[in-house]
mmCIF file of C-alpha atoms and ligand atoms in Angstrom:
data_model
loop_
_atom_site.group_PDB
_atom_site.id
_atom_site.type_symbol
_atom_site.label_atom_id
_atom_site.label_comp_id
_atom_site.label_asym_id
_atom_site.label_seq_id
_atom_site.Cartn_x
_atom_site.Cartn_y
_atom_site.Cartn_z
ATOM 1 C CA MET A 225 -75.587 16.315 -56.378
ATOM 2 C CA ARG A 226 -73.504 13.274 -55.242
ATOM 3 C CA ALA A 227 -71.120 13.259 -52.173
ATOM 4 C CA LEU A 228 -68.383 10.749 -51.140
ATOM 5 C CA ILE A 229 -68.471 9.475 -47.602
ATOM 6 C CA VAL A 230 -65.050 8.159 -46.371
ATOM 7 C CA VAL A 231 -65.779 5.874 -43.409
ATOM 8 C CA ASP A 232 -63.246 5.485 -40.519
ATOM 9 C CA VAL A 233 -59.894 5.443 -42.351
ATOM 10 C CA GLN A 234 -58.059 5.577 -38.970
ATOM 11 C CA ASN A 235 -54.857 4.230 -37.759
ATOM 12 C CA ASP A 236 -56.405 1.731 -35.344
ATOM 13 C CA PHE A 237 -58.235 0.143 -38.351
ATOM 14 C CA CYS A 238 -55.011 -0.327 -40.320
ATOM 15 C CA PRO A 239 -52.082 -2.739 -39.829
ATOM 16 C CA GLY A 240 -50.316 -1.925 -36.581
ATOM 17 C CA GLY A 241 -53.442 -0.525 -35.043
ATOM 18 C CA ALA A 242 -55.669 -2.028 -32.228
ATOM 19 C CA LEU A 243 -58.363 -3.313 -34.548
ATOM 20 C CA ALA A 244 -56.359 -3.754 -37.797
ATOM 21 C CA THR A 245 -57.832 -4.887 -41.140
ATOM 22 C CA ASP A 246 -55.312 -6.466 -43.496
ATOM 23 C CA ARG A 247 -56.121 -4.001 -46.351
ATOM 24 C CA GLY A 248 -56.599 -0.882 -44.352
ATOM 25 C CA ALA A 249 -53.360 1.021 -45.426
ATOM 26 C CA GLU A 250 -53.738 -0.050 -48.966
ATOM 27 C CA VAL A 251 -57.343 1.240 -49.112
ATOM 28 C CA ALA A 252 -56.150 4.545 -47.455
ATOM 29 C CA ALA A 253 -53.693 5.101 -50.268
ATOM 30 C CA ASP A 254 -56.115 4.008 -52.950
ATOM 31 C CA ILE A 255 -58.860 6.332 -51.650
ATOM 32 C CA THR A 256 -56.353 9.152 -51.879
ATOM 33 C CA THR A 257 -55.427 8.395 -55.451
ATOM 34 C CA TYR A 258 -59.137 7.892 -56.534
ATOM 35 C CA LEU A 259 -60.236 11.108 -54.677
ATOM 36 C CA ARG A 260 -57.522 13.264 -56.356
ATOM 37 C CA ALA A 261 -58.760 12.086 -59.755
ATOM 38 C CA ALA A 262 -62.358 12.444 -58.692
ATOM 39 C CA ARG A 263 -61.754 15.998 -57.467
ATOM 40 C CA GLU A 264 -60.224 16.847 -60.896
ATOM 41 C CA ALA A 265 -63.139 15.290 -62.666
ATOM 42 C CA GLY A 266 -65.661 17.135 -60.581
ATOM 43 C CA THR A 267 -67.414 13.895 -59.633
ATOM 44 C CA TYR A 268 -68.400 14.996 -56.178
ATOM 45 C CA GLY A 269 -70.037 18.075 -54.853
ATOM 46 C CA ALA A 270 -68.821 17.345 -51.444
ATOM 47 C CA VAL A 271 -66.397 14.846 -49.663
ATOM 48 C CA VAL A 272 -66.999 13.953 -45.962
ATOM 49 C CA GLY A 273 -64.980 11.823 -43.546
ATOM 50 C CA THR A 274 -66.146 10.015 -40.496
ATOM 51 C CA LYS A 275 -64.234 9.071 -37.405
ATOM 52 C CA ASP A 276 -64.811 6.500 -34.626
ATOM 53 C CA TRP A 277 -64.194 8.716 -31.583
ATOM 54 C CA HIS A 278 -64.714 6.826 -28.397
ATOM 55 C CA ILE A 279 -64.554 8.146 -24.809
ATOM 56 C CA ASP A 280 -66.500 5.562 -22.789
ATOM 57 C CA PRO A 281 -68.590 3.787 -25.332
ATOM 58 C CA ALA A 282 -70.600 1.637 -22.961
ATOM 59 C CA GLY A 283 -70.331 -2.084 -23.835
ATOM 60 C CA HIS A 284 -68.482 -1.617 -27.094
ATOM 61 C CA PHE A 285 -65.128 -2.578 -25.588
ATOM 62 C CA ALA A 286 -64.607 -5.937 -24.256
ATOM 63 C CA PRO A 287 -64.524 -5.714 -20.435
ATOM 64 C CA GLU A 288 -60.977 -5.765 -19.125
ATOM 65 C CA GLY A 289 -59.644 -9.259 -18.837
ATOM 66 C CA THR A 290 -62.025 -10.736 -21.167
ATOM 67 C CA ALA A 291 -61.609 -11.454 -24.908
ATOM 68 C CA PRO A 292 -63.460 -9.478 -27.462
ATOM 69 C CA ASP A 293 -65.916 -11.336 -29.712
ATOM 70 C CA PHE A 294 -65.159 -9.196 -32.781
ATOM 71 C CA GLU A 295 -68.920 -8.940 -33.366
ATOM 72 C CA GLU A 296 -70.357 -6.881 -30.530
ATOM 73 C CA THR A 297 -67.205 -6.485 -28.159
ATOM 74 C CA TRP A 298 -63.829 -5.082 -29.500
ATOM 75 C CA PRO A 299 -60.439 -4.276 -28.305
ATOM 76 C CA VAL A 300 -60.111 -0.680 -27.085
ATOM 77 C CA HIS A 301 -59.721 1.380 -30.229
ATOM 78 C CA CYS A 302 -59.930 4.950 -31.487
ATOM 79 C CA LEU A 303 -59.927 6.684 -28.196
ATOM 80 C CA ALA A 304 -60.725 10.362 -28.700
ATOM 81 C CA ASP A 305 -57.645 12.316 -29.609
ATOM 82 C CA SER A 306 -55.329 9.321 -29.607
ATOM 83 C CA ASP A 307 -52.995 8.519 -32.376
ATOM 84 C CA GLY A 308 -55.031 5.454 -33.123
ATOM 85 C CA ALA A 309 -58.125 7.689 -33.901
ATOM 86 C CA GLN A 310 -56.180 9.904 -36.320
ATOM 87 C CA SER A 311 -56.621 9.423 -39.993
ATOM 88 C CA HIS A 312 -54.201 7.130 -41.649
ATOM 89 C CA PRO A 313 -51.234 9.082 -43.046
ATOM 90 C CA ALA A 314 -51.944 7.648 -46.572
ATOM 91 C CA LEU A 315 -55.281 9.358 -46.663
ATOM 92 C CA ASP A 316 -54.809 12.969 -47.982
ATOM 93 C CA THR A 317 -57.105 14.764 -45.519
ATOM 94 C CA SER A 318 -56.811 17.982 -47.476
ATOM 95 C CA LEU A 319 -59.372 16.275 -49.979
ATOM 96 C CA ILE A 320 -61.963 16.236 -47.210
ATOM 97 C CA ASP A 321 -64.497 18.932 -46.715
ATOM 98 C CA ALA A 322 -65.984 18.128 -43.337
ATOM 99 C CA TRP A 323 -65.482 15.478 -40.560
ATOM 100 C CA PHE A 324 -68.128 13.686 -38.480
ATOM 101 C CA LEU A 325 -67.315 12.156 -35.111
ATOM 102 C CA LYS A 326 -69.269 9.231 -33.675
ATOM 103 C CA GLY A 327 -69.378 6.835 -30.749
ATOM 104 C CA GLU A 328 -68.126 9.005 -27.759
ATOM 105 C CA HIS A 329 -70.469 7.369 -25.289
ATOM 106 C CA THR A 330 -72.113 4.430 -27.303
ATOM 107 C CA ALA A 331 -71.107 2.033 -30.089
ATOM 108 C CA ALA A 332 -71.843 3.920 -33.202
ATOM 109 C CA TYR A 333 -71.134 1.939 -36.562
ATOM 110 C CA SER A 334 -72.892 4.276 -38.860
ATOM 111 C CA GLY A 335 -71.527 7.607 -40.046
ATOM 112 C CA PHE A 336 -75.141 8.848 -39.848
ATOM 113 C CA GLU A 337 -74.622 8.745 -36.029
ATOM 114 C CA GLY A 338 -71.809 11.189 -36.438
ATOM 115 C CA HIS A 339 -71.775 14.902 -35.891
ATOM 116 C CA PRO A 340 -69.339 17.784 -36.433
ATOM 117 C CA ALA A 341 -66.720 18.174 -33.762
ATOM 118 C CA GLY A 342 -68.228 20.462 -31.136
ATOM 119 C CA ALA A 343 -71.740 20.340 -32.678
ATOM 120 C CA PRO A 344 -73.401 17.335 -31.100
ATOM 121 C CA GLU A 345 -76.884 18.579 -32.265
ATOM 122 C CA SER A 346 -75.994 18.570 -36.063
ATOM 123 C CA SER A 347 -75.904 15.303 -38.128
ATOM 124 C CA LEU A 348 -74.293 14.000 -41.152
ATOM 125 C CA ALA A 349 -77.858 13.745 -42.769
ATOM 126 C CA ASP A 350 -78.592 17.484 -42.103
ATOM 127 C CA TRP A 351 -75.194 18.456 -43.449
ATOM 128 C CA LEU A 352 -75.542 16.516 -46.558
ATOM 129 C CA ARG A 353 -79.146 17.966 -47.243
ATOM 130 C CA ASP A 354 -77.849 21.522 -46.474
ATOM 131 C CA HIS A 355 -75.293 20.881 -49.315
ATOM 132 C CA ASP A 356 -77.982 19.698 -51.775
ATOM 133 C CA VAL A 357 -76.739 16.129 -51.770
ATOM 134 C CA ASP A 358 -79.228 13.570 -52.856
ATOM 135 C CA ALA A 359 -76.796 10.704 -53.684
ATOM 136 C CA VAL A 360 -73.717 9.225 -51.915
ATOM 137 C CA ASP A 361 -70.927 6.924 -52.728
ATOM 138 C CA VAL A 362 -69.371 5.231 -49.611
ATOM 139 C CA CYS A 363 -65.958 3.650 -49.019
ATOM 140 C CA GLY A 364 -63.539 2.929 -46.098
ATOM 141 C CA ILE A 365 -63.357 0.728 -43.209
ATOM 142 C CA ALA A 366 -64.567 -1.703 -42.102
ATOM 143 C CA THR A 367 -66.832 -3.216 -44.893
ATOM 144 C CA ASP A 368 -68.650 -5.497 -42.550
ATOM 145 C CA PHE A 369 -69.298 -2.986 -39.777
ATOM 146 C CA CYS A 370 -69.026 0.744 -40.274
ATOM 147 C CA VAL A 371 -69.239 0.856 -44.041
ATOM 148 C CA ARG A 372 -72.235 -1.455 -44.106
ATOM 149 C CA ALA A 373 -74.045 0.530 -41.405
ATOM 150 C CA THR A 374 -73.338 3.770 -43.057
ATOM 151 C CA ALA A 375 -74.659 2.603 -46.439
ATOM 152 C CA LEU A 376 -77.763 1.060 -44.963
ATOM 153 C CA ASP A 377 -78.591 4.214 -43.139
ATOM 154 C CA ALA A 378 -77.943 6.264 -46.213
ATOM 155 C CA VAL A 379 -80.550 4.183 -47.979
ATOM 156 C CA ALA A 380 -82.929 4.541 -45.067
ATOM 157 C CA GLU A 381 -82.340 8.399 -45.235
ATOM 158 C CA GLY A 382 -83.456 8.397 -48.749
ATOM 159 C CA PHE A 383 -80.117 8.932 -50.507
ATOM 160 C CA ASP A 384 -79.243 7.187 -53.694
ATOM 161 C CA VAL A 385 -76.338 4.962 -52.569
ATOM 162 C CA ARG A 386 -73.325 3.361 -54.198
ATOM 163 C CA VAL A 387 -70.478 1.622 -52.412
ATOM 164 C CA LEU A 388 -67.116 1.454 -54.085
ATOM 165 C CA THR A 389 -66.223 -2.101 -53.170
ATOM 166 C CA ASP A 390 -62.477 -2.044 -53.978
ATOM 167 C CA LEU A 391 -61.983 1.061 -51.730
ATOM 168 C CA CYS A 392 -63.403 -0.889 -48.704
ATOM 169 C CA ALA A 393 -61.473 -3.144 -46.274
ATOM 170 C CA PRO A 394 -63.187 -5.840 -44.244
ATOM 171 C CA VAL A 395 -62.531 -7.151 -40.789
ATOM 172 C CA THR A 396 -63.021 -10.686 -42.220
ATOM 173 C CA PRO A 397 -63.436 -11.610 -46.022
ATOM 174 C CA GLY A 398 -66.597 -13.521 -45.205
ATOM 175 C CA GLY A 399 -68.118 -10.683 -43.268
ATOM 176 C CA GLY A 400 -67.275 -8.329 -46.086
ATOM 177 C CA ALA A 401 -68.967 -10.623 -48.599
ATOM 178 C CA VAL A 402 -72.191 -11.032 -46.537
ATOM 179 C CA ALA A 403 -72.190 -7.134 -45.966
ATOM 180 C CA PHE A 404 -72.096 -6.455 -49.745
ATOM 181 C CA THR A 405 -75.012 -8.889 -50.248
ATOM 182 C CA GLN A 406 -76.933 -7.174 -47.584
ATOM 183 C CA MET A 407 -76.208 -3.740 -48.989
ATOM 184 C CA SER A 408 -77.101 -4.811 -52.551
ATOM 185 C CA TYR A 409 -80.366 -6.435 -51.227
ATOM 186 C CA VAL A 410 -81.491 -3.093 -49.810
ATOM 187 C CA GLY A 411 -80.877 -1.240 -53.066
ATOM 188 C CA VAL A 412 -77.065 -0.138 -52.767
ATOM 189 C CA ASP A 413 -75.280 -0.193 -56.043
ATOM 190 C CA LEU A 414 -72.070 -2.033 -55.687
ATOM 191 C CA ILE A 415 -69.424 -0.556 -57.978
ATOM 192 C CA ASP A 416 -66.699 -3.177 -58.430
ATOM 193 C CA ASN A 417 -63.366 -2.644 -60.018
ATOM 194 C CA HIS A 418 -64.063 1.022 -60.009
ATOM 195 C CA PHE A 419 -60.569 1.871 -59.206
ATOM 196 C CA HIS A 420 -58.254 -0.865 -60.212
HETATM 197 C C1 LIG B 717 -65.533 -0.451 -36.651
HETATM 198 C C2 LIG B 717 -65.702 -2.427 -35.294
HETATM 199 C C3 LIG B 717 -65.575 -1.653 -34.150
HETATM 200 C C4 LIG B 717 -65.609 0.176 -37.958
HETATM 201 C C5 LIG B 717 -65.664 0.199 -35.551
HETATM 202 O O1 LIG B 717 -65.187 1.107 -38.190
HETATM 203 O O2 LIG B 717 -65.967 -0.684 -38.861
HETATM 204 N N1 LIG B 717 -65.525 -1.840 -36.480
HETATM 205 N N2 LIG B 717 -65.687 -0.332 -34.267
#
């Protein structure tokens, strides 16, 4: 059975947010349109969402007074329970079966570092296997960081992995392109023009 993983479609990663990607809001709306049709068609046995959910994520935030490098250090974003950490309003969250939070006390790019709220011992991989999932599609934000890390971990966990490239938004276009190349190199199937 195949699941869809919707990665970090949160306000802070969309225009107006602390770590905005240019295409974030557009991708949020497109994922909703895609997901409504996919639900009708029975494409997925399960749909899960991940959220960056920071409390004190070690060195993930640039120290106060210093500039983030947008590689390893970032502006403060997705603080647990803040508006910036909520799903973007264009994403219809009623289409998502389960949520996985990540990054409370450390940088956590991959959704596979996530756990259900209030259940730090459980993992996304366990949840997927419990639901007989052996294949995943991945989409969301940001292509070059959390989507890439989630797709690479999904491969390492033994899932058959596809990435829906037009339902992903990068931090930088160059970074997004490199990320797609890396994903494809480890065996991810890139599904282009899947939606448009
Ligand atoms: C992300 C940078 C920093 C992401 C999260 O969701 O891709 N990127 N934290």
